[in-house]
PDB file of C-alpha atoms in Angstrom:
ATOM      1  CA  UNK A  20      54.315  -3.990  29.255  1.00 65.00           C
ATOM      2  CA  UNK A  21      52.188  -5.367  26.309  1.00 88.00           C
ATOM      3  CA  UNK A  22      53.409  -8.102  24.324  1.00 91.00           C
ATOM      4  CA  UNK A  23      53.359  -5.712  21.406  1.00 90.00           C
ATOM      5  CA  UNK A  24      55.514  -3.269  22.651  1.00 94.00           C
ATOM      6  CA  UNK A  25      57.993  -6.064  23.841  1.00 94.00           C
ATOM      7  CA  UNK A  26      58.088  -6.770  20.446  1.00 94.00           C
ATOM      8  CA  UNK A  27      58.691  -3.496  18.994  1.00 96.00           C
ATOM      9  CA  UNK A  28      61.163  -2.454  21.656  1.00 97.00           C
ATOM     10  CA  UNK A  29      63.117  -5.637  20.696  1.00 96.00           C
ATOM     11  CA  UNK A  30      63.219  -4.783  17.240  1.00 96.00           C
ATOM     12  CA  UNK A  31      64.390  -1.254  17.961  1.00 98.00           C
ATOM     13  CA  UNK A  32      67.431  -2.966  20.277  1.00 97.00           C
ATOM     14  CA  UNK A  33      68.483  -4.858  17.226  1.00 96.00           C
ATOM     15  CA  UNK A  34      69.169  -1.532  15.278  1.00 96.00           C
ATOM     16  CA  UNK A  35      70.777   1.833  15.723  1.00 97.00           C
ATOM     17  CA  UNK A  36      70.161   4.182  12.983  1.00 98.00           C
ATOM     18  CA  UNK A  37      66.291   6.101  12.300  1.00 98.00           C
ATOM     19  CA  UNK A  38      65.229   8.049   9.905  1.00 98.00           C
ATOM     20  CA  UNK A  39      63.569  10.969  11.183  1.00 98.00           C
ATOM     21  CA  UNK A  40      61.098  13.186   9.164  1.00 98.00           C
ATOM     22  CA  UNK A  41      60.157  16.789  10.347  1.00 98.00           C
ATOM     23  CA  UNK A  42      58.138  19.821   8.972  1.00 97.00           C
ATOM     24  CA  UNK A  43      58.904  23.396   9.678  1.00 94.00           C
ATOM     25  CA  UNK A  44      59.142  26.151   6.720  1.00 90.00           C
ATOM     26  CA  UNK A  45      60.463  23.069   4.559  1.00 94.00           C
ATOM     27  CA  UNK A  46      60.411  19.556   4.781  1.00 96.00           C
ATOM     28  CA  UNK A  47      63.202  17.464   6.287  1.00 97.00           C
ATOM     29  CA  UNK A  48      64.577  14.061   6.258  1.00 98.00           C
ATOM     30  CA  UNK A  49      67.693  12.413   7.853  1.00 98.00           C
ATOM     31  CA  UNK A  50      69.164   9.646   9.006  1.00 98.00           C
ATOM     32  CA  UNK A  51      70.542   9.603  12.946  1.00 98.00           C
ATOM     33  CA  UNK A  52      72.125   7.113  15.406  1.00 97.00           C
ATOM     34  CA  UNK A  53      69.916   6.538  18.293  1.00 98.00           C
ATOM     35  CA  UNK A  54      70.080   4.990  21.877  1.00 98.00           C
ATOM     36  CA  UNK A  55      66.684   4.042  22.929  1.00 98.00           C
ATOM     37  CA  UNK A  56      65.223   4.347  26.729  1.00 97.00           C
ATOM     38  CA  UNK A  57      62.112   1.869  27.210  1.00 96.00           C
ATOM     39  CA  UNK A  58      61.203   3.373  30.902  1.00 95.00           C
ATOM     40  CA  UNK A  59      60.248   7.222  28.666  1.00 95.00           C
ATOM     41  CA  UNK A  60      59.732   5.390  25.466  1.00 96.00           C
ATOM     42  CA  UNK A  61      62.215   8.035  24.021  1.00 98.00           C
ATOM     43  CA  UNK A  62      64.981   7.905  21.265  1.00 98.00           C
ATOM     44  CA  UNK A  63      67.988  10.053  21.943  1.00 98.00           C
ATOM     45  CA  UNK A  64      69.726  11.672  19.094  1.00 98.00           C
ATOM     46  CA  UNK A  65      72.701  13.648  18.485  1.00 97.00           C
ATOM     47  CA  UNK A  66      72.576  16.589  16.322  1.00 97.00           C
ATOM     48  CA  UNK A  67      73.660  20.324  15.688  1.00 96.00           C
ATOM     49  CA  UNK A  68      71.141  22.815  16.017  1.00 95.00           C
ATOM     50  CA  UNK A  69      72.143  24.413  12.677  1.00 95.00           C
ATOM     51  CA  UNK A  70      70.734  21.715  10.671  1.00 97.00           C
ATOM     52  CA  UNK A  71      67.099  22.088   8.999  1.00 97.00           C
ATOM     53  CA  UNK A  72      65.587  19.426  10.767  1.00 97.00           C
ATOM     54  CA  UNK A  73      66.539  20.705  14.416  1.00 97.00           C
ATOM     55  CA  UNK A  74      65.401  24.429  12.735  1.00 97.00           C
ATOM     56  CA  UNK A  75      62.046  22.621  11.796  1.00 98.00           C
ATOM     57  CA  UNK A  76      61.767  20.805  15.551  1.00 98.00           C
ATOM     58  CA  UNK A  77      62.235  24.214  17.215  1.00 96.00           C
ATOM     59  CA  UNK A  78      59.030  25.654  14.973  1.00 96.00           C
ATOM     60  CA  UNK A  79      57.450  22.544  15.089  1.00 98.00           C
ATOM     61  CA  UNK A  80      58.085  19.659  17.707  1.00 98.00           C
ATOM     62  CA  UNK A  81      55.853  17.163  16.056  1.00 98.00           C
ATOM     63  CA  UNK A  82      58.176  14.419  14.149  1.00 98.00           C
ATOM     64  CA  UNK A  83      57.845  11.226  12.442  1.00 98.00           C
ATOM     65  CA  UNK A  84      60.205   8.496  11.766  1.00 98.00           C
ATOM     66  CA  UNK A  85      61.265   4.928  10.613  1.00 98.00           C
ATOM     67  CA  UNK A  86      63.590   1.871  11.174  1.00 98.00           C
ATOM     68  CA  UNK A  87      63.791  -0.829   8.919  1.00 94.00           C
ATOM     69  CA  UNK A  88      65.558  -3.828   8.497  1.00 85.00           C
ATOM     70  CA  UNK A  89      66.755  -3.792   4.484  1.00 85.00           C
ATOM     71  CA  UNK A  90      66.031  -7.209   3.085  1.00 80.00           C
ATOM     72  CA  UNK A  91      64.451  -8.308  -0.870  1.00 84.00           C
ATOM     73  CA  UNK A  92      62.960 -11.531   1.010  1.00 82.00           C
ATOM     74  CA  UNK A  93      59.204 -10.578   1.295  1.00 82.00           C
ATOM     75  CA  UNK A  94      58.795 -13.403   4.228  1.00 80.00           C
ATOM     76  CA  UNK A  95      62.007 -11.178   6.313  1.00 82.00           C
ATOM     77  CA  UNK A  96      60.358  -7.657   5.962  1.00 83.00           C
ATOM     78  CA  UNK A  97      60.168  -5.695   8.916  1.00 90.00           C
ATOM     79  CA  UNK A  98      59.972  -1.967   9.893  1.00 93.00           C
ATOM     80  CA  UNK A  99      59.068   0.442  12.438  1.00 97.00           C
ATOM     81  CA  UNK A 100      56.775   3.771  11.666  1.00 98.00           C
ATOM     82  CA  UNK A 101      56.908   6.098  14.539  1.00 98.00           C
ATOM     83  CA  UNK A 102      55.483   9.733  15.824  1.00 98.00           C
ATOM     84  CA  UNK A 103      56.297  11.580  18.637  1.00 98.00           C
ATOM     85  CA  UNK A 104      57.442  14.925  20.042  1.00 98.00           C
ATOM     86  CA  UNK A 105      61.353  16.006  20.241  1.00 98.00           C
ATOM     87  CA  UNK A 106      62.905  18.499  22.488  1.00 98.00           C
ATOM     88  CA  UNK A 107      66.435  19.509  23.688  1.00 97.00           C
ATOM     89  CA  UNK A 108      67.453  16.919  26.275  1.00 96.00           C
ATOM     90  CA  UNK A 109      67.674  18.055  29.706  1.00 88.00           C
ATOM     91  CA  UNK A 110      68.039  14.534  31.819  1.00 80.00           C
ATOM     92  CA  UNK A 111      71.303  13.374  32.804  1.00 88.00           C
ATOM     93  CA  UNK A 112      70.513   9.646  33.046  1.00 93.00           C
ATOM     94  CA  UNK A 113      69.446   9.514  29.480  1.00 95.00           C
ATOM     95  CA  UNK A 114      72.843  11.533  28.567  1.00 95.00           C
ATOM     96  CA  UNK A 115      74.764   8.849  30.155  1.00 95.00           C
ATOM     97  CA  UNK A 116      72.574   6.406  28.021  1.00 97.00           C
ATOM     98  CA  UNK A 117      73.786   7.966  24.816  1.00 97.00           C
ATOM     99  CA  UNK A 118      77.299   8.127  25.446  1.00 96.00           C
ATOM    100  CA  UNK A 119      77.193   4.615  26.881  1.00 96.00           C
ATOM    101  CA  UNK A 120      75.984   3.236  23.396  1.00 96.00           C
ATOM    102  CA  UNK A 121      78.346   5.748  21.885  1.00 97.00           C
ATOM    103  CA  UNK A 122      81.166   6.695  23.388  1.00 96.00           C
ATOM    104  CA  UNK A 123      83.167   8.049  20.524  1.00 96.00           C
ATOM    105  CA  UNK A 124      80.403  10.851  20.654  1.00 95.00           C
ATOM    106  CA  UNK A 125      82.144  12.505  23.876  1.00 92.00           C
ATOM    107  CA  UNK A 126      84.911  13.635  21.798  1.00 94.00           C
ATOM    108  CA  UNK A 127      82.287  16.101  20.005  1.00 91.00           C
ATOM    109  CA  UNK A 128      80.212  16.774  22.821  1.00 90.00           C
ATOM    110  CA  UNK A 129      77.038  16.858  20.534  1.00 94.00           C
ATOM    111  CA  UNK A 130      74.066  18.616  21.192  1.00 96.00           C
ATOM    112  CA  UNK A 131      71.196  15.827  22.587  1.00 98.00           C
ATOM    113  CA  UNK A 132      67.850  15.685  21.953  1.00 98.00           C
ATOM    114  CA  UNK A 133      64.893  13.462  22.991  1.00 98.00           C
ATOM    115  CA  UNK A 134      62.311  12.354  20.908  1.00 98.00           C
ATOM    116  CA  UNK A 135      59.172  11.468  22.964  1.00 98.00           C
ATOM    117  CA  UNK A 136      57.550   8.651  21.344  1.00 98.00           C
ATOM    118  CA  UNK A 137      53.461   8.351  21.266  1.00 97.00           C
ATOM    119  CA  UNK A 138      52.917   5.929  18.452  1.00 97.00           C
ATOM    120  CA  UNK A 139      54.646   2.770  17.260  1.00 98.00           C
ATOM    121  CA  UNK A 140      53.701   0.371  14.110  1.00 97.00           C
ATOM    122  CA  UNK A 141      55.572  -2.565  13.459  1.00 94.00           C
ATOM    123  CA  UNK A 142      55.057  -4.166  10.247  1.00 92.00           C
ATOM    124  CA  UNK A 143      56.829  -7.843  10.616  1.00 83.00           C
ATOM    125  CA  UNK A 144      56.211 -10.122   7.627  1.00 83.00           C
ATOM    126  CA  UNK A 145      58.033 -12.906   9.760  1.00 79.00           C
ATOM    127  CA  UNK A 146      54.770 -13.220  11.863  1.00 76.00           C
ATOM    128  CA  UNK A 147      52.455 -13.111   8.537  1.00 77.00           C
ATOM    129  CA  UNK A 148      52.673 -11.028   5.342  1.00 82.00           C
ATOM    130  CA  UNK A 149      51.442  -7.479   6.389  1.00 76.00           C
ATOM    131  CA  UNK A 150      51.295  -8.126   9.989  1.00 84.00           C
ATOM    132  CA  UNK A 151      51.172  -5.259  12.290  1.00 92.00           C
ATOM    133  CA  UNK A 152      51.919  -4.511  15.778  1.00 90.00           C
ATOM    134  CA  UNK A 153      50.286  -0.852  17.425  1.00 94.00           C
ATOM    135  CA  UNK A 154      51.403   0.522  20.373  1.00 94.00           C
ATOM    136  CA  UNK A 155      50.108   4.100  21.387  1.00 95.00           C
ATOM    137  CA  UNK A 156      50.429   6.153  24.695  1.00 89.00           C
ATOM    138  CA  UNK A 157      47.507   5.556  26.228  1.00 82.00           C
ATOM    139  CA  UNK A 158      45.306   8.706  27.032  1.00 71.00           C
ATOM    140  CA  UNK A 159      45.509  10.301  30.014  1.00 46.00           C
TER     141      UNK A 159
END
């Protein structure tokens, strides 16, 4: 694993909400709790099929999003942008990861989705103003 990806995953581990942007007949952005699986570079999220963002995903599975540290101190700014493909979750281990992270969600038995990330860009001003760390899924 690259050092950049290690730093990106450390940032992901310190947060629990992402913003997801989708495009279908209408644009949509929403906030979702996530669990992250480093083996598959995937966010696992819960959402109902009747939401606009999931309806968009069913038309166009390509998504983008971000996670940010909210601060007014320029030297502490951190934010992650990502792109990937979202689909209904099928793997049992990833379901277990989500419910381990959010055990109270079991009570509502949510529909789970997997965002398989192929691109990360982390801005981290603690490493220098405007410092960017980029990771991309290697081409096959």
